[in-house]
Structures are given as C-alpha cells and as structure tokens.
C-alpha cells in the first residue's frame, strides 16, 4: 500500500515537472506566432499591417480628396491622378506618383518597418507625419496602434510650431530678377512661441514663412525664362522667419508686401506643421507657367482644407496676383488686409511731408553741400530738422539697400552723422504708418485677356483692293499680364509685362492673319523721384506686320529690341513719361537681317483710378548691306475700366502711311 502511494506521488511530481517545462518549450513558439502576425510590442491597442489594409480597402480611402491633396495632386481640366512632386523619395510605391491607391497601401505598410537606430528620422513615420496623422484618424486608431518610433528632429520642430494664425502674402512685381517679375506669393504662420505671447500679424516679425521657389543655377539670367518654362529648375519649400523676407523684399528689393489674413480653424493650424515637415525634404520641378509658387500655395491650402477648390481655378497657368484673387474670392477664407511699405515707399512718403524750404535743406544734407548739419539746419525749427533728417536717413537706407548686417559702402559716415544730428533735435515722433504706394492686388483684373477691336481706316494705301471699303477687325489674346496703357488698379502704374500676346486681323476678302505676336514685352517706366536714379527701360521679342514697310504693304518680321532712357514729368499736370534710345535687330524673308537704332517718347496721365490716357511715338532706322529703311509710328489711347475685368479703349493709331481709329473691348479672365 505504501509502495503504491509512493509510486503515485512520484508520478504526480513527474507529470508536474513535465507540464512546467512544457510552458517554457511553448513560449518561444507563441512569441514566434505573434511575430508572424506583425505584432512588435505588447501594447493592447496595437494593430497589424494586414488589419489596417483591410479597413483601408473597405473604406476606399485612396479616393478621398484629402489623400490626393496630401500627395499634391492638383485639380486639372483633364482627368489625372498625377502628383506634382517629382522627387522619387516622396513616394513609397514605385507607382505612387500616378496611383494614389498603391501609394496609400505602401505608406501604411511602411509604418510597420523596423526603425534604423543610426538614422531615426528617416523612418516613414518621421518623414510622413501628415499622412500618418490622417490615416490614423480615418481608421479611428490612436498612435499606439503603430509601432513606437523616435523622431527627435520632427518632435523638436513640432514643439516650436505653436501656430495661432496664418496669412497669404503677395510681394509686388520686381523687374530686377526675371524669376520675380510676375510677383511672388508665400504663406506665413504666426506663432506664440516667443514668451508664449500672441502677437498680431502686423508686428509678428518672427512668424514662420513657408516659401516655395526655384533653385536657380549660376548660368546667365538671359536663359532663366526658357529654363523656367521647361522646368529645368528644381523647386523646394523652405522655412524662415518673416523678418528675413521683409529684409529681402521690403528693404533689399524695395517691394511692397500685401498680407491677407487666412481664417484657418484651430485644427487646420494644428495640422499645418505636419504637412510643412512632410514637404520640406523633397523637390518639385519649377515651371513658370503652372507648377510655381502660386500653384503650390493653393495646393497647400487645399491639403489643409480639402473642401477648398482653388488650384483648379488656375489649372492652365498660375500667376501670383491671380492666386491672391482666387483666395480672396473664396467666401470666408480671408480676413484683414495689411500692407508693409518698402524702403522706397517710406522715402516717398516722408518726402511728401516736406515743404519747399525743407526740401532745399534735404538736398544739401543728401548732396553733401553742408558738412556741419547743425549749422546748415539752424534756420529750421526742431520738428522741421527732424523731418529732413528722417527723410535723409530713409533715402540712404533705400540707396544702400540697408538690410540685416549689410555694411554701408558709400554713405556709412553720412548716415552716422545724420542719426547723430537727429538725436540732438530731441524730437520724439510716434511710429509712422506709411500709406500704400500701390493698390491691393486683389482689386486688379485677371491676368488673361481676350480682346476685339473694330477698325476704321482713315487714310493710307490699301493693303488689299477692299481696304477702304471694308471695316477690318482684330482678335487679341494673351495669358498674362498687364499692359501699361490699361488702368493700373491692382497693378503698378509704371509697369508692363506681356507674355504670349497674340493679335489677329481680318479684312474683307482676306483670310484671318497673325498681325502681331509678342513672346514677351517688358517695360518699366518709373516716375521721377527727387534724388532717386531710376531709368526707364524696355525689351520686346516677337513677330509683327508693318504697313507700308519694306517692299510689301504689310510685310512681316521677327524682331528683338531693347531700349533705355530718362524719366519725364509734367508735375503740374500729374503727367509722367519717358524718352528712350535703343536698337532693334530683325529678320524678314524680303530683306533678311537688318539692324538699327530706335528713339521713343511716351506720356501717361491718369484722370481717375479707373481710366488712363496714353501717348507714344517712335522712329526707327534700319540698315543692311543692300539698303536703308525707316519706320515711324504713333499712338493715342484712352482706356476706361467698365468693371474689374472689362475695359473699353479708344485709339488713334498711325503707322507710316496708314492712320486708323480703333474701338477695343477687353475681357480679362
């Protein structure tokens, strides 16, 4: 009996020991099964890649507008799911650029990849936080549903990006750089990170600027337009403090800034840093026509708020001023509009505050005729002295392009002397609010133009047998931008930029022919400003028919010309103008190549902000080895805005032996 009991106890101990050891034998098998299912931790809320894919497919999330906007797929006038991003590293699927579904599934799978300890921020969860944030929200999952990764650089940035407001900023047209002659747009995000105090957009110099621009090379700027048209420059997003853009545009380039408050929700402002980070490492080929700063700013806003339909309104080509109008016309999207004056605008404003006597002393201070400022200004009261010295300091800041830590090369000692004399006046003025020298861009006409001109011949030899008995008409088209003969509301009064400008002419018993084609026409006619040296200049390239020129009544030529001159002014009548000398080279099938000088004269008068009177004339002499030809032209026009996008213009046009009257109607789109 005792023996049986002892055997039973030994058997029980043996079974118990085997059961205990079996647990240790089965434990690795259990862990391996968990690994095969894609589980990387013991977090109770974690999901597997396969489980998420099932939900993504069930919900067809790749068809979501926001997913397409996160991939920067614009609204086009033709069906396409092609992303604007050209950097292959932006896509986690080899077909991701053209297939949103494949890119979504590849993105989700990549979130479960193990993290490389030597390159923490290269993990997809770190590189694509906006995608991660959106996918988890659509699947109703928390961050613990994914394997935990460390993203130190992104987390540092996220801790600084405490945004409470945003603005769209337009920088005025700048002819000193071909890449900026159409203006520029960028976004600012106003932050509270300085001492935790919110500041308004007008004084928030430390706002974060989101800028997209072309990375130009060191080749000649002559080729910039051609390279930009063909997309040879990579474009990149960049972040910088707002004060740097103010220094660059307001001070160095003397460009006024127009800032449009954007009414983004707190959730959209919270999403913005994730999207900014996601775009910062990749390039998009920069095209002047469409994939430029304008299109990218609209696409960014659509990614933040997919209910916006902005990019499709500029689906064919995008111009910065049109971007402003598209955003401004979106109900409920914009708020206050503010203006930051350039260094030139500040000088012009202060100059306008001076009386004739004060201007005389300003000339002495600037011209250096008075070495001892205290003696030279002694005849003026202290407030007048302060006004003169403040104006002189603004003039130096403009002339020297004072910006940041820039060292003055010409007027450094003079500026120190002026500031010292200014402090001795003891006058303390309130900060000035400089009124805008230009009008807000959203008030201007759309950049595209369609025109119809009814022509009445007044004199001239007929270009055809029916010339005098017919009433020719002209059809005109251009995609951009502004003609100097048009009223300048929303544009500079001193600027013309025409691009791909077509003019077709139809006469009875004659086919429709191309009358003129300007590949580009650029003209800057600055007004005379005391002590500021600005010379009018212009350049054109294109094709045109000349009446009674060469051996044909309406001979055609391909030309390139440029000119530079002096500003003119009749101050008592508020008339400004130019006198220029230049040269032209052209080719025609009748005369081959010819070359010669051109002299031009023009005046402009603006009776109202909605109207403009223009007068111009030019005379050219051309030479080659065989002969000499001459050409004379004159034009008088009166243009009136019927509304923002309709213009009526009456013209008298004289070209050699032909004189015509024209009534033009233009529609901007």
XYZ file of C-alpha atoms in Angstrom:
669
model
C 0.000 0.000 0.000
C 2.792 2.349 0.954
C 4.665 1.337 -2.146
C 1.722 2.211 -4.395
C 1.303 5.610 -2.681
C 4.984 6.370 -3.158
C 4.771 5.467 -6.851
C 1.693 7.642 -7.303
C 3.413 10.632 -5.688
C 6.497 10.162 -7.894
C 4.281 10.002 -10.986
C 2.487 13.189 -9.992
C 5.779 15.001 -9.467
C 7.000 13.797 -12.873
C 3.835 14.967 -14.618
C 4.000 18.333 -12.831
C 7.636 18.786 -13.863
C 6.829 17.925 -17.491
C 3.921 20.394 -17.511
C 6.151 23.150 -16.096
C 8.860 22.519 -18.683
C 6.247 22.431 -21.462
C 5.349 26.036 -20.747
C 8.956 27.072 -21.422
C 9.008 24.959 -24.561
C 5.773 26.509 -25.911
C 6.612 30.113 -25.010
C 9.045 30.691 -27.972
C 6.505 29.142 -30.305
C 3.832 31.545 -29.016
C 6.109 34.551 -29.465
C 7.030 33.484 -32.996
C 3.346 33.278 -33.915
C 2.857 36.818 -32.646
C 5.831 37.948 -34.737
C 4.401 36.361 -37.844
C 1.180 38.299 -37.291
C 3.158 41.593 -37.433
C 2.980 42.420 -33.699
C 6.044 44.317 -32.461
C 5.071 45.075 -28.875
C 2.655 44.026 -26.234
C 0.590 47.232 -26.356
C -3.001 46.129 -26.100
C -4.214 48.707 -28.666
C -1.703 47.850 -31.398
C -2.914 46.600 -34.765
C -1.251 44.677 -37.564
C -0.479 45.970 -41.017
C -2.888 43.465 -42.569
C -5.759 44.562 -40.337
C -5.277 48.197 -41.363
C -5.111 47.302 -45.056
C -8.480 45.570 -44.812
C -10.047 48.731 -43.387
C -8.323 50.952 -45.960
C -9.692 48.839 -48.791
C -13.159 48.624 -47.236
C -13.295 52.424 -46.892
C -11.564 53.047 -50.269
C -9.562 55.777 -48.573
C -7.388 56.417 -51.653
C -10.435 58.030 -53.277
C -10.568 60.668 -50.537
C -9.905 64.202 -51.775
C -7.651 64.895 -48.796
C -5.434 61.900 -49.578
C -4.997 63.211 -53.111
C -4.196 66.650 -51.723
C -1.620 65.196 -49.321
C 0.044 63.760 -52.421
C -0.225 67.209 -54.072
C -2.457 66.100 -56.913
C -3.941 69.351 -58.284
C -7.370 69.823 -59.817
C -6.761 69.778 -63.558
C -9.001 70.480 -66.512
C -8.269 66.921 -67.705
C -8.607 63.735 -65.609
C -5.319 62.816 -63.955
C -4.090 61.476 -60.630
C -0.509 62.580 -61.229
C 1.244 64.253 -58.311
C 3.165 67.484 -58.845
C 6.024 66.184 -56.673
C 8.944 64.998 -58.793
C 11.270 63.711 -56.088
C 11.069 59.866 -56.197
C 11.806 59.701 -52.450
C 8.414 61.298 -51.808
C 6.718 58.070 -52.933
C 6.860 54.792 -51.038
C 5.447 52.887 -54.012
C 7.250 52.739 -57.351
C 3.937 53.720 -58.963
C 2.947 56.203 -56.260
C 3.271 59.329 -58.412
C 0.348 58.252 -60.596
C -1.540 55.766 -58.396
C -2.919 57.091 -55.073
C -4.143 53.614 -54.039
C -0.750 51.971 -54.344
C 0.886 54.869 -52.535
C -1.616 54.689 -49.654
C -1.121 50.953 -49.106
C 2.658 51.271 -49.385
C 2.604 54.145 -46.887
C 0.606 52.128 -44.358
C 2.902 49.108 -44.667
C 5.996 51.260 -44.266
C 4.802 52.445 -40.839
C 5.406 48.902 -39.526
C 9.009 48.678 -40.714
C 11.678 48.431 -38.001
C 13.490 51.667 -37.196
C 17.160 52.099 -38.030
C 18.867 53.253 -34.803
C 21.555 55.044 -36.836
C 19.005 57.116 -38.792
C 15.971 57.668 -36.605
C 14.354 60.493 -38.606
C 14.486 58.527 -41.858
C 11.693 56.200 -40.716
C 8.469 56.726 -42.730
C 6.551 57.651 -39.589
C 9.051 60.506 -39.101
C 9.199 61.572 -42.746
C 5.442 61.482 -43.413
C 3.713 62.650 -40.220
C 0.820 64.284 -42.104
C -0.030 61.028 -43.872
C 0.280 59.110 -40.590
C -1.960 61.587 -38.752
C -4.623 61.447 -41.466
C -4.646 57.651 -41.910
C -4.960 57.005 -38.172
C -7.829 59.480 -37.997
C -9.647 57.818 -40.900
C -9.205 54.367 -39.315
C -10.250 55.684 -35.875
C -6.962 54.476 -34.377
C -4.666 56.025 -31.822
C -0.890 56.460 -32.151
C -0.352 53.316 -30.023
C -1.813 51.315 -32.884
C 1.522 51.628 -34.689
C 4.984 50.507 -33.598
C 6.558 53.215 -31.491
C 9.382 55.112 -33.183
C 11.546 58.059 -32.179
C 11.617 61.205 -34.370
C 13.846 63.690 -32.497
C 14.145 66.350 -35.237
C 10.438 66.384 -36.030
C 9.483 66.433 -32.365
C 11.776 69.423 -31.805
C 10.158 71.318 -34.689
C 6.669 70.380 -33.542
C 7.413 71.810 -30.113
C 8.243 75.176 -31.677
C 5.382 75.360 -34.189
C 2.644 76.668 -31.923
C 0.625 78.416 -34.621
C -2.370 80.620 -33.882
C -2.853 82.329 -37.255
C -1.794 82.391 -40.901
C -1.614 84.796 -43.850
C -1.109 84.761 -47.593
C 1.486 87.376 -48.592
C 1.964 88.935 -52.031
C 5.275 90.587 -52.856
C 4.966 93.214 -55.574
C 6.356 92.886 -59.084
C 10.135 93.109 -59.334
C 11.905 93.566 -62.657
C 15.380 93.215 -61.191
C 15.039 89.428 -61.316
C 13.329 87.520 -64.165
C 12.105 84.911 -61.679
C 10.189 87.594 -59.721
C 8.853 89.919 -62.409
C 5.343 88.437 -62.022
C 5.400 88.957 -58.254
C 5.603 86.279 -55.590
C 3.314 84.653 -53.019
C 4.104 82.803 -49.799
C 2.407 81.827 -46.547
C 3.167 82.990 -43.016
C 2.199 81.134 -39.838
C 2.005 83.298 -36.738
C 3.478 81.661 -33.685
C 3.144 82.141 -29.927
C 6.468 80.612 -29.069
C 8.163 83.918 -28.192
C 7.498 84.121 -24.428
C 4.123 82.471 -25.025
C 2.594 85.819 -26.042
C 0.382 86.021 -29.123
C 1.040 88.972 -31.385
C -0.919 90.252 -34.349
C 0.147 89.692 -37.927
C 1.312 93.281 -38.459
C 4.061 93.031 -35.825
C 4.790 89.315 -35.843
C 8.261 89.520 -37.329
C 9.040 86.044 -36.009
C 6.217 84.351 -37.906
C 7.289 81.278 -39.857
C 7.331 81.790 -43.619
C 6.543 78.855 -45.898
C 8.173 79.715 -49.204
C 8.398 77.800 -52.482
C 10.928 78.962 -55.036
C 13.160 77.763 -57.843
C 16.732 76.740 -57.056
C 18.383 78.651 -59.904
C 21.918 77.920 -61.069
C 24.757 80.263 -61.941
C 24.033 80.399 -65.662
C 23.184 83.654 -67.416
C 19.872 85.207 -66.368
C 19.038 85.567 -70.080
C 18.181 81.872 -70.069
C 16.089 81.962 -66.880
C 12.732 82.345 -68.680
C 13.469 79.486 -71.090
C 14.711 77.204 -68.327
C 11.767 78.143 -66.164
C 9.301 77.402 -68.958
C 10.862 73.969 -69.480
C 11.044 73.073 -65.776
C 14.847 72.804 -65.579
C 14.980 74.331 -62.103
C 14.087 72.218 -59.056
C 11.731 73.981 -56.658
C 11.782 73.480 -52.896
C 9.802 74.518 -49.865
C 11.761 76.398 -47.222
C 11.012 77.834 -43.797
C 12.433 81.088 -42.463
C 11.394 83.894 -40.090
C 9.193 86.600 -41.583
C 11.707 89.353 -40.812
C 14.113 87.801 -43.335
C 11.518 88.104 -46.095
C 10.812 91.678 -45.018
C 14.519 92.434 -45.269
C 14.769 90.761 -48.666
C 11.647 92.209 -50.285
C 10.887 95.435 -48.386
C 14.446 96.638 -47.958
C 16.844 94.992 -50.421
C 14.450 94.942 -53.405
C 12.060 97.794 -52.415
C 8.929 95.691 -52.954
C 5.725 96.403 -51.061
C 4.141 93.432 -49.271
C 0.386 92.805 -49.073
C -0.677 90.423 -46.310
C -4.084 88.698 -46.377
C -5.214 87.092 -43.123
C -6.412 83.492 -43.589
C -9.286 82.278 -41.433
C -7.975 78.789 -40.700
C -9.515 76.716 -37.928
C -7.500 75.612 -34.855
C -7.457 72.037 -36.210
C -6.103 73.234 -39.565
C -3.415 75.295 -37.838
C -2.544 72.232 -35.767
C -2.249 70.139 -38.950
C -0.028 72.684 -40.710
C 3.338 71.741 -39.082
C 2.847 68.081 -40.013
C 2.308 68.986 -43.657
C 5.143 71.537 -43.722
C 7.567 68.970 -42.350
C 6.432 66.359 -44.837
C 7.115 68.630 -47.829
C 10.413 70.102 -46.694
C 12.708 67.306 -47.864
C 11.507 66.895 -51.443
C 11.718 68.820 -54.701
C 9.120 69.742 -57.314
C 10.340 70.838 -60.738
C 9.591 74.551 -61.027
C 7.622 75.716 -64.063
C 6.990 79.433 -64.506
C 3.631 78.734 -66.115
C 1.917 76.353 -63.699
C 3.921 74.445 -61.058
C 5.195 77.593 -59.364
C 4.791 79.400 -56.047
C 1.181 80.284 -56.896
C 0.017 76.753 -57.634
C 1.896 75.270 -54.685
C 0.426 77.733 -52.166
C -3.090 76.916 -53.386
C -2.377 73.188 -53.229
C -1.028 73.545 -49.687
C -4.230 75.272 -48.548
C -6.311 72.525 -50.210
C -4.325 69.898 -48.301
C -5.195 71.674 -45.045
C -8.845 72.147 -46.020
C -9.928 69.684 -48.764
C -13.305 71.409 -49.133
C -11.482 74.270 -50.866
C -11.367 74.192 -54.659
C -8.576 76.606 -55.536
C -5.950 75.006 -57.772
C -8.500 74.071 -60.435
C -9.302 77.761 -60.956
C -5.735 78.225 -62.198
C -5.496 74.857 -63.915
C -3.829 76.052 -67.142
C -1.373 78.612 -65.776
C -0.791 80.221 -62.401
C 0.285 83.798 -61.705
C 0.855 85.181 -58.173
C -1.693 88.015 -58.461
C -4.314 85.509 -59.646
C -3.544 83.386 -56.572
C -4.426 86.325 -54.343
C -7.705 86.898 -56.201
C -8.661 83.204 -56.049
C -8.058 83.106 -52.291
C -9.713 86.479 -51.659
C -12.826 85.498 -53.624
C -13.267 82.286 -51.616
C -16.117 83.023 -49.153
C -14.987 83.150 -45.540
C -11.323 82.367 -46.207
C -9.693 85.792 -45.811
C -9.902 88.463 -43.133
C -7.927 91.640 -42.572
C -5.589 93.012 -45.239
C -2.389 94.757 -44.139
C 0.432 96.433 -46.013
C 4.165 96.613 -45.359
C 5.813 99.514 -47.160
C 9.150 99.118 -48.904
C 12.154 101.326 -48.209
C 11.395 103.324 -51.366
C 7.748 103.766 -50.359
C 8.853 105.005 -46.927
C 11.182 107.548 -48.525
C 8.490 108.749 -50.965
C 6.045 109.202 -48.093
C 8.459 111.191 -45.937
C 9.484 113.279 -48.944
C 5.844 114.200 -49.477
C 5.659 115.610 -45.929
C 8.362 118.224 -46.596
C 7.624 121.809 -47.601
C 9.768 123.563 -50.283
C 12.211 125.003 -47.733
C 12.675 121.635 -46.061
C 13.305 120.033 -49.467
C 16.063 122.565 -50.135
C 17.804 121.522 -46.918
C 17.260 117.858 -47.751
C 19.177 118.396 -50.991
C 22.077 119.882 -49.010
C 22.078 117.029 -46.491
C 21.975 114.355 -49.198
C 24.268 116.197 -51.618
C 26.900 116.888 -49.007
C 26.944 120.631 -49.530
C 26.548 121.216 -45.795
C 29.178 119.396 -43.762
C 28.000 120.777 -40.450
C 24.349 119.696 -40.218
C 23.696 121.660 -37.067
C 24.682 124.914 -38.772
C 23.045 124.062 -42.077
C 19.721 123.232 -40.484
C 19.847 126.023 -37.931
C 17.265 128.086 -39.819
C 14.678 125.340 -39.366
C 12.672 124.538 -36.279
C 13.495 121.365 -34.382
C 10.468 119.486 -35.790
C 11.447 120.531 -39.331
C 15.026 119.425 -38.741
C 13.737 116.045 -37.564
C 11.586 115.660 -40.687
C 14.506 116.470 -43.002
C 16.926 114.143 -41.226
C 14.406 111.288 -41.080
C 13.839 111.645 -44.821
C 17.590 111.682 -45.495
C 18.058 108.512 -43.422
C 15.288 106.777 -45.381
C 16.950 107.843 -48.640
C 20.262 106.303 -47.559
C 18.545 103.097 -46.434
C 16.938 102.819 -49.867
C 20.055 103.788 -51.830
C 22.328 101.399 -49.938
C 19.736 98.592 -49.715
C 20.276 98.508 -45.960
C 19.240 95.057 -44.800
C 20.306 92.896 -41.871
C 24.007 93.258 -41.114
C 24.795 94.844 -44.502
C 27.687 97.278 -44.238
C 27.103 100.617 -45.947
C 29.633 101.090 -48.727
C 29.058 104.716 -49.767
C 27.034 106.578 -47.157
C 28.074 104.918 -43.893
C 29.713 108.023 -42.395
C 26.923 110.258 -43.704
C 24.255 108.063 -42.126
C 26.014 108.132 -38.753
C 26.244 111.929 -38.965
C 22.537 112.181 -39.865
C 21.458 109.926 -36.988
C 23.636 111.854 -34.558
C 22.144 115.166 -35.682
C 18.663 113.652 -35.461
C 19.187 112.678 -31.823
C 20.214 116.250 -30.984
C 16.862 117.617 -32.140
C 15.191 115.982 -29.136
C 12.050 115.371 -31.174
C 10.294 112.075 -30.407
C 7.741 111.099 -33.026
C 5.208 108.316 -32.982
C 5.895 105.448 -35.392
C 4.667 106.371 -38.857
C 2.093 104.413 -40.798
C 3.144 104.658 -44.427
C 0.208 104.538 -46.840
C 0.494 102.138 -49.744
C 2.096 103.481 -52.911
C 0.285 100.754 -54.872
C -3.208 99.259 -54.770
C -4.041 95.792 -53.363
C -3.518 93.046 -55.955
C -6.969 91.520 -55.427
C -8.504 94.676 -56.949
C -6.691 94.180 -60.251
C -8.039 92.498 -63.359
C -7.417 88.817 -64.011
C -4.205 88.194 -65.897
C -5.610 86.598 -69.064
C -7.122 88.839 -71.733
C -9.423 88.437 -74.740
C -9.973 91.432 -76.975
C -11.963 92.539 -80.004
C -11.124 95.701 -81.945
C -13.290 97.333 -84.593
C -11.083 99.259 -87.019
C -11.983 102.284 -89.144
C -9.347 103.211 -91.790
C -8.882 106.975 -92.014
C -6.137 107.227 -94.625
C -3.461 105.102 -96.263
C -2.753 102.998 -99.279
C -4.860 99.863 -99.332
C -3.282 96.649 -98.141
C -5.858 94.966 -100.380
C -8.288 96.140 -103.047
C -11.060 96.375 -100.485
C -9.076 98.202 -97.820
C -11.108 101.422 -97.794
C -14.463 99.817 -98.293
C -14.050 97.272 -95.505
C -14.039 97.615 -91.757
C -11.301 95.311 -90.508
C -11.439 93.837 -87.045
C -8.783 92.374 -84.760
C -8.913 89.496 -82.288
C -6.490 89.596 -79.382
C -5.428 87.073 -76.759
C -2.776 86.851 -74.064
C -2.435 84.754 -70.902
C -0.509 87.396 -68.945
C -0.267 90.016 -67.507
C -0.786 93.794 -67.745
C -0.443 96.434 -70.471
C 0.836 99.836 -69.453
C -1.958 101.553 -71.445
C -4.579 99.895 -69.193
C -5.760 101.497 -65.935
C -3.451 100.313 -63.213
C -5.859 99.433 -60.387
C -4.272 96.451 -58.630
C -1.069 96.832 -60.663
C 1.886 99.176 -60.813
C 1.262 102.354 -62.788
C 4.828 102.125 -64.111
C 4.973 98.568 -65.375
C 4.103 96.490 -68.423
C 4.554 92.722 -68.598
C 3.056 90.957 -71.611
C 3.635 87.290 -72.292
C 2.491 85.345 -75.375
C 0.459 88.285 -76.638
C -1.382 87.450 -79.915
C -3.209 89.798 -82.293
C -5.043 88.503 -85.390
C -6.528 90.707 -88.126
C -9.402 90.026 -90.529
C -10.319 92.110 -93.556
C -12.961 91.532 -96.209
C -11.762 89.180 -98.937
C -8.651 88.380 -96.932
C -8.075 85.466 -94.547
C -7.501 85.864 -90.840
C -3.795 86.588 -90.407
C -1.429 86.937 -87.484
C -0.887 90.680 -87.121
C 1.359 90.681 -84.033
C 2.844 88.183 -81.623
C 4.843 89.319 -78.610
C 6.661 86.438 -76.996
C 7.385 88.917 -74.242
C 7.176 92.662 -73.763
C 8.617 94.196 -70.610
C 8.588 97.905 -69.895
C 9.455 99.777 -66.705
C 8.598 103.486 -66.674
C 9.464 104.771 -63.193
C 8.261 108.203 -62.205
C 10.775 110.905 -61.389
C 11.586 110.933 -57.678
C 13.987 113.553 -56.263
C 17.448 112.118 -55.537
C 16.483 108.662 -56.853
C 18.109 107.429 -60.034
C 15.714 105.193 -61.932
C 15.939 104.848 -65.704
C 13.064 103.704 -67.937
C 13.851 100.605 -69.933
C 12.084 98.059 -72.065
C 12.555 94.979 -74.197
C 10.466 93.009 -76.693
C 10.754 89.846 -78.727
C 8.182 88.670 -81.261
C 6.672 88.968 -84.725
C 4.705 91.792 -86.349
C 3.455 93.077 -89.694
C 4.340 96.627 -90.669
C 2.121 98.563 -93.030
C 3.884 100.248 -95.983
C 7.216 98.965 -94.759
C 9.911 97.334 -96.913
C 8.734 96.334 -100.396
C 5.411 94.923 -99.154
C 2.323 96.756 -97.914
C 2.067 94.543 -94.827
C 5.473 92.875 -94.558
C 6.189 90.659 -91.572
C 9.325 90.474 -89.464
C 10.724 88.595 -86.455
C 12.410 91.049 -84.112
C 14.283 91.596 -80.868
C 14.687 95.073 -79.434
C 15.608 96.895 -76.269
C 15.902 100.483 -75.071
C 16.830 102.603 -72.082
C 16.306 106.268 -71.317
C 15.246 109.037 -68.964
C 12.043 109.620 -66.978
C 9.965 112.655 -67.943
C 7.383 114.534 -65.951
C 4.938 117.400 -66.146
C 4.335 117.747 -62.423
C 1.696 120.467 -62.705
C -0.483 118.114 -64.784
C 0.452 114.906 -62.945
C 1.816 113.503 -66.213
C 4.790 111.165 -66.314
C 6.589 109.620 -69.248
C 9.845 108.544 -70.859
C 12.359 109.260 -73.593
C 14.374 106.244 -74.675
C 17.007 105.248 -77.184
C 17.527 101.666 -78.192
C 18.225 99.270 -81.020
C 16.433 96.543 -82.911
C 17.518 93.578 -84.979
C 15.003 91.754 -87.161
C 14.695 89.227 -89.953
C 12.203 89.126 -92.811
C 12.005 86.975 -95.897
C 12.246 90.077 -98.116
C 15.171 91.893 -96.517
C 16.889 89.182 -94.456
C 18.609 90.651 -91.380
C 18.515 94.346 -90.613
C 19.684 96.366 -87.648
C 19.187 99.930 -86.498
C 18.526 102.487 -83.740
C 15.112 103.354 -82.268
C 14.041 106.531 -80.480
C 10.855 106.501 -78.387
C 8.783 109.058 -76.500
C 5.718 108.498 -74.323
C 3.441 110.143 -71.748
C 0.770 108.818 -69.367
C -1.976 110.599 -67.491
C -4.429 109.061 -65.024
C -7.592 111.194 -64.663
C -9.138 108.607 -62.299
C -8.097 105.259 -60.899
C -10.431 103.645 -63.446
C -9.062 105.424 -66.542
C -5.824 106.239 -68.338
C -4.654 108.364 -71.282
C -1.509 107.268 -73.134
C 0.514 108.895 -75.903
C 3.552 107.325 -77.577
C 5.666 107.676 -80.704
C 8.801 106.034 -82.065
C 11.045 106.334 -85.067
C 13.449 103.647 -86.320
C 16.126 103.493 -88.987
C 17.315 100.094 -90.275
C 20.393 99.119 -92.260
C 21.936 96.173 -94.024
C 24.404 95.778 -96.878
C 21.759 96.409 -99.559
C 19.525 99.233 -98.354
C 18.233 101.542 -95.640
C 14.640 101.573 -94.366
C 12.776 103.738 -91.887
C 9.581 103.386 -89.881
C 7.518 105.843 -87.843
C 4.613 105.089 -85.508
C 2.395 106.998 -83.091
C -0.498 106.040 -80.834
C -3.045 107.910 -78.724
C -5.379 105.911 -76.482
C -7.987 106.460 -73.803
C -8.854 103.416 -71.665
C -11.709 103.098 -69.157
C -12.498 100.236 -66.793
C -16.165 99.257 -67.059
C -15.647 96.907 -64.127
C -12.731 94.887 -62.808
C -12.456 92.590 -65.841
C -13.887 94.659 -68.689
C -12.050 97.522 -70.355
C -13.097 99.833 -73.180
C -10.341 101.569 -75.115
C -10.446 104.121 -77.967
C -7.332 104.553 -80.102
C -5.840 106.558 -82.927
C -3.037 104.525 -84.472
C -0.618 105.928 -87.038
C 1.884 103.627 -88.774
C 3.876 105.079 -91.629
C 1.241 105.941 -94.287
C -1.699 104.313 -92.518
C -3.980 106.003 -89.984
C -6.742 104.074 -88.202
C -9.264 104.573 -85.442
C -9.994 101.614 -83.189
C -12.567 100.764 -80.572
C -11.351 97.920 -78.335
C -13.232 95.857 -75.788
C -11.171 93.639 -73.494
C -12.307 90.917 -71.139
C -9.874 89.621 -68.523
C -10.218 86.069 -67.291
